Amino acid sequence: MTGMLRRAFPIAAPLLLTVLSAHVQAQTVTNTPAAAAQPIQRVEITGSNIRRSQAETASPVQTVNRADIEKSGKTTVAELLQTLAVDNQGSVPTTFGNGFAAGASGISLRGLGSASTLVLLNGRRIAPYGLADDGQKVFADLNIIPAEAVERVEILKDGASAIYGSDAIAGVVNVILRKDYVGTTVRLSQGLSNESDGGDTRLAVTHGVGDLETDKYNFLFSAEYGKKREVWNRDRADRGAVGRADLRDFGFSAQEALGGTGAIVANNSAGSSVVGNVRNPLNNNYYSRGSTAAGNGFTRTFPGAACSNFTNHPQGDPGGGCLTDATQQYNQIQPRQETLNLFGRATFQLNNDWQAYVELNGYHSDSDSSSTPSGISGSVGYPGGPVNNANVSLGATHPDNPYFGSAARLRYIAWDVGPRTSAIETNFTRAVAGIRGTAGGWDIDSALLYSQSKTNRQQSGYLQRDVAFALLNPNDAANVASARATSAAYAGLPAGSFWRIGENSGLNSQALYDALSPTLSNDATTSIAVADVKASREFGQLPGGAMGIAMGAEFRHDETELNPTSGTDRGNIIGLGYSAYEGQRNSAALYAEFLAPVHSTLELSAALRYDHFNDVGNSYTPKAGFKWTPVNSFALRGTFARGFRAPSAAENGRGGLAAFSTSDDPVRCALGVTSACASSSVAVITSPNPDLSPEKSKSFSLGAVWDPLPRTSISLDAWQIERKNEINQETTSAAIAAGNVVRDAGSSQFAGDPGAIVAVLTNYINSNSTKVNGIDLDARTSYTMGDAGTLTANVTWTHMLKFERTDLEGNTVDYAGTHGNCDATNCMGTPDNRVNLGLGWERGPLRINGVVNYRGKFDNTLFKDDPDGCAFHFANGDDSPNGCKIGSFTTLDLTAKYRFTSKAELFATIQNVFDKEPPLDPLTYGAAGYNPLDYSGALGRYFQVGMRYTF
C-alpha cells in the first residue's frame, strides 16, 4: 500500500468505524414502525430492469448524487467523472484540443477505453460524438450532459451487455436527470486561476411547474450556459516542465531535449527552424540559415537571418541550429470552449396507472485550439495517396537559398503563416417520447428515441503541399502545373511568385498566404433511432419472497459519417492525415432477466440478451449474480457476465485512416542498406474491414458490503475483465513482412534495391486480448456531534493488479503500474492506484468539504520487466525521471457553502489548494512535459465563487 494510502486511512478510519448516528447514503434499509405503514417503494437500479425495494444488487454500483457533485467543486459532469478512482487511462479529456476527438470528453472505466464504456442518459443511449478518438474509437461525449439538471449518476462497475447490449464491456455510466422538479432556481458562478486566466463563467436556470398528483402534469426546463477561456503553455513557463519541448534544464541531452525546437541533431538530420535549416548539396549536412560559422558552404550570407532577430529562447544547439520552443509558445493547456445546454421534460399523469413523457435535449458547443505552426518536413511522401509527409527544397533561384544555383533541402517552421488552429462546432439533439405504467401486474415502459450529433471542424495554418512546392521552387514546371490545377488562389498569383521565408517573410502578400494555407473544413454526423419496450413484474413465491422477471425488446438504427478534411484525400495537406468513415447499421434485441430470492438470505439473478446486427451477425450475452445476506448489516455479492462490442463504422464501414509511425525495413536491411536497419518515419494507411467480428468479454466480480453501524457503509469488491477479439490496426511489422507496402523506386541505391518504404498498408483486424483485474474499496460514514454539527467522510480506492495484453503470437505483457504502450493507454500510463478521499463538516447554514485526489506513481517503461529498460534517460545515462518513475500526484480541493435563507446560498471553491505542480512526464503525447491526468497541476490553483437562488 502506498505512502499516501497509509497517510489517508488513519484520518478516515476513526470516522468510518466509530460512527453512532445518521447514515449518509446508507446502503441498508432499516424498517421502522412508521415506515412499515407506508407502501414499499420499488425502484429501478442501473444494471437491472427489475424494480426492487433495495438499492443494493449483486453488481457493484457507485452512486454520485447532486450533493456529491456540489462538494467536488467541479462545474461539469465530465470533470467530475474523470477525477473518480474508477476512471483510468484511455479516457478523453477536453484538454485534448489537438487530438482526433478534439472538443469532446469521454470516460474509460477500468482503462479499457472510452469505446468500451456505455454512457446512458436516463437509462437510454445517446448519439456518439462524430470525431472518433484516434480515428477509431467511437464514444459518447460527456459534455452534452447539463450538470444543473442532474439528479444522480450511477456507475455500474462490471459488464452489462446482457442488460444494455453492445459497448458495456467495462461498465455503464447512467446519468439520471431530474423528472418532476417544481420551482425556479438560478445558479451563477465565475472561476479564475491563480494566474488570472482560464476564466470559467457558468449560468444555469432550472424551472419546473405542475404537480403530478394535483395538476396531472409537470413541465421541467433547464438551460445552462458556460464559457471557459483558454490557458497557454507560455503562461505557465514557471511551472516546472509544463508546456516545454526543450527539456535541457531537467537533465536531458540536447538530442533528446531539442525535439521540436529546430535543432540540428545530426549531420543529416534537422528539425524545422524559424530561420530555416538547409542542407548543403555537396556534403548533405544541415546548417542554419542564420549561421555565420565557417564550413557551412554558403555561397552568400544572410545577416538579417540572425537567430537573435527571431527568438530569445536559450541557444546552445551543438549542431548550430537556431532554437525556439514552439510548443511552449503556441500550444495550450486548456482550449477555449463555449457551451449551451438545454433540457426539457414534460410528464403527464394520464390516470392512476399510466404516465406519458417527453424529453428534449439540445447542446451547442464552440471550441478553439492552437498548436505549433506547420513545418516543412523532409520525408518522402506517398505519391498520389492520402498521406504525404512532404519532401521539399528551396529552388536553385529562390532568393532565400544560401546555396544559390543549387536546390537545397529545407526544414522550416512556418511561423509567418501562424499557428495551426482548429475551430470545432458541435450541435447535439435528443428526443424521447414514451409511456409508462402498470397493466395486469406488469410495470411497462416503452419509448421512441432519436438522437443526432453534428460536428463541423474548421482548420487553419496548414500548408497545401503542391502550392508550397511551387512557391519554393517556381522553376519546376510540374510543381507549378499541379498547384494551378488544385488551387484557384495560387493560379491568381503573379507567375514566378516566391514564398519568402524567415527574415524576408514580410515581403509576402496576403494573397500568397491565402493560396498557401487556406481554411480547411470537414463535417461529422452520427445518429441513432430507437424503439424499445420493457416490462417487469413480481410473480410466485420463494422462501425469500416474490420472484421478479423482466423482459424487453429493442430496435435500433445507427448512422455515422465523417467526411475527409478537404485536400487530405489527395495527400495535399502537410502534417494532416486522411480520416474518413461511413456506415449504417440495423439491430434488434430481445432480453430477459430473472430474480429469485431462494432464501431469506440468498438472492440469485440471471439475465440473457440476444442481439442481431445486419452486418456482424448475432450475439448471445448472459449474466448471473448472487447476493447473500446472512445478517442485515453484511452481504456477499458476486457476478459473472459476458459482453461484447460491435465494430464501429470507422472499423468496418467505408473510408480509411492515415497516420504516421516508425519502422525499420528488413528487406533493404538484409540487402546491406544500413540506414534501413534503423527506424524511420513511414505513412500507415489503415482500411476498414467488413469481415470484423465483435469484441467479446468475460467479467467477474466478488465482494462484500458491510454496515457495521447505522451510518457507516463499507464495500470491497474484487473484479476482473477479459476481452478477446480486440479490434486493432494490423501491426506495421506484420504488414511489412506480408509485403503490403508502397516503395519509392527513385530512392534505390543499386540494382536490386526496391527503394525506401513510403507507406504501409494495413487493415483493422481482430487480434489482441486483454485481462485486467483489481480491487475497489468504497467506504463512507457520518458522525453527528450535536450542536457542533455533523462530520462526513468517504473514500474510494481502485487498485489495479494486472493489465495484461496478449498479441496474436501469444506474447503477454503487463502494463499495470507502467507508462504502457501508447496504443493501450492514450500515452497517459496505467497507474495502479487511484484514490478519492472526502471529508466534510456541516453545521446550520454552513458546509465545508475537502476532497483529496490521488494518482499513484508508475514506472516510465512501456510494460513491466521491459528488457529495453527505461523509456527515457538523462544526459548522464541515469533512468529518467526519478529513477524511471513518473511521480505520484496528489491535490486537495476545498468547497464551502453558506445558506443565508431557505432561498439564497453562496458557495466558493479552491481547486489544487496547495498549487501542486505536476511531475515531469517526458513520454506522453497528450500534453507537453506533464501527464494529461495531472491537468489540475498544470493549470495551478483555481478559484470559483458563485450563488444559487431559488424562487
PDB file of N, CA and C in Angstrom, residues 125 154 157 174 181 214 372 467 500 533 557 570 635 863 882 893 902 913:
ATOM      1  N   ARG A 125     -29.665   5.332 -24.618  1.00  0.00           N
ATOM      2  CA  ARG A 125     -28.460   5.720 -25.333  1.00  0.00           C
ATOM      3  C   ARG A 125     -28.536   7.145 -25.870  1.00  0.00           C
ATOM      4  N   GLU A 154     -25.186   7.024 -11.745  1.00  0.00           N
ATOM      5  CA  GLU A 154     -24.951   5.664 -11.271  1.00  0.00           C
ATOM      6  C   GLU A 154     -23.923   5.001 -12.174  1.00  0.00           C
ATOM      7  N   LYS A 157     -20.049  -0.978 -12.252  1.00  0.00           N
ATOM      8  CA  LYS A 157     -18.628  -1.264 -12.395  1.00  0.00           C
ATOM      9  C   LYS A 157     -18.351  -2.715 -12.777  1.00  0.00           C
ATOM     10  N   ASN A 174     -24.665   5.787 -16.080  1.00  0.00           N
ATOM     11  CA  ASN A 174     -26.050   6.184 -16.319  1.00  0.00           C
ATOM     12  C   ASN A 174     -26.310   7.511 -15.608  1.00  0.00           C
ATOM     13  N   TYR A 181     -39.333  18.338 -11.006  1.00  0.00           N
ATOM     14  CA  TYR A 181     -38.979  19.486 -10.165  1.00  0.00           C
ATOM     15  C   TYR A 181     -40.060  20.562 -10.260  1.00  0.00           C
ATOM     16  N   THR A 214     -51.852  16.636  -8.238  1.00  0.00           N
ATOM     17  CA  THR A 214     -52.991  17.555  -8.280  1.00  0.00           C
ATOM     18  C   THR A 214     -53.244  18.134  -9.669  1.00  0.00           C
ATOM     19  N   THR A 372       1.472  24.204 -32.687  1.00  0.00           N
ATOM     20  CA  THR A 372       2.647  24.757 -33.350  1.00  0.00           C
ATOM     21  C   THR A 372       2.396  24.981 -34.842  1.00  0.00           C
ATOM     22  N   VAL A 467       1.104  23.753 -53.465  1.00  0.00           N
ATOM     23  CA  VAL A 467       1.343  25.190 -53.510  1.00  0.00           C
ATOM     24  C   VAL A 467       2.679  25.530 -52.849  1.00  0.00           C
ATOM     25  N   ARG A 500       8.673  33.857 -49.552  1.00  0.00           N
ATOM     26  CA  ARG A 500       9.871  34.304 -48.849  1.00  0.00           C
ATOM     27  C   ARG A 500       9.793  33.842 -47.408  1.00  0.00           C
ATOM     28  N   VAL A 533     -39.304  -1.410 -25.726  1.00  0.00           N
ATOM     29  CA  VAL A 533     -40.364  -1.719 -24.777  1.00  0.00           C
ATOM     30  C   VAL A 533     -39.809  -2.711 -23.769  1.00  0.00           C
ATOM     31  N   HIS A 557     -31.460   1.839 -35.205  1.00  0.00           N
ATOM     32  CA  HIS A 557     -30.802   2.162 -36.470  1.00  0.00           C
ATOM     33  C   HIS A 557     -29.724   3.193 -36.183  1.00  0.00           C
ATOM     34  N   ARG A 570      -6.112  13.758 -51.232  1.00  0.00           N
ATOM     35  CA  ARG A 570      -5.052  13.741 -52.236  1.00  0.00           C
ATOM     36  C   ARG A 570      -3.671  13.791 -51.590  1.00  0.00           C
ATOM     37  N   ALA A 635     -23.361  -8.367   3.621  1.00  0.00           N
ATOM     38  CA  ALA A 635     -23.757  -9.127   2.434  1.00  0.00           C
ATOM     39  C   ALA A 635     -22.534  -9.459   1.595  1.00  0.00           C
ATOM     40  N   PHE A 863       6.212  -1.482 -20.458  1.00  0.00           N
ATOM     41  CA  PHE A 863       5.485  -2.547 -19.779  1.00  0.00           C
ATOM     42  C   PHE A 863       6.377  -3.083 -18.671  1.00  0.00           C
ATOM     43  N   ASN A 882      13.313  10.485 -12.084  1.00  0.00           N
ATOM     44  CA  ASN A 882      13.209   9.917 -10.729  1.00  0.00           C
ATOM     45  C   ASN A 882      13.516   8.434 -10.697  1.00  0.00           C
ATOM     46  N   ASP A 893      -8.858  19.722  -2.966  1.00  0.00           N
ATOM     47  CA  ASP A 893      -9.872  20.691  -3.382  1.00  0.00           C
ATOM     48  C   ASP A 893     -10.770  21.002  -2.186  1.00  0.00           C
ATOM     49  N   SER A 902     -33.616  30.198   3.190  1.00  0.00           N
ATOM     50  CA  SER A 902     -34.038  28.958   2.547  1.00  0.00           C
ATOM     51  C   SER A 902     -33.971  29.062   1.030  1.00  0.00           C
ATOM     52  N   VAL A 913      -5.466  23.337  -3.843  1.00  0.00           N
ATOM     53  CA  VAL A 913      -5.267  24.348  -2.802  1.00  0.00           C
ATOM     54  C   VAL A 913      -3.794  24.689  -2.619  1.00  0.00           C
TER      55      VAL A 913
END
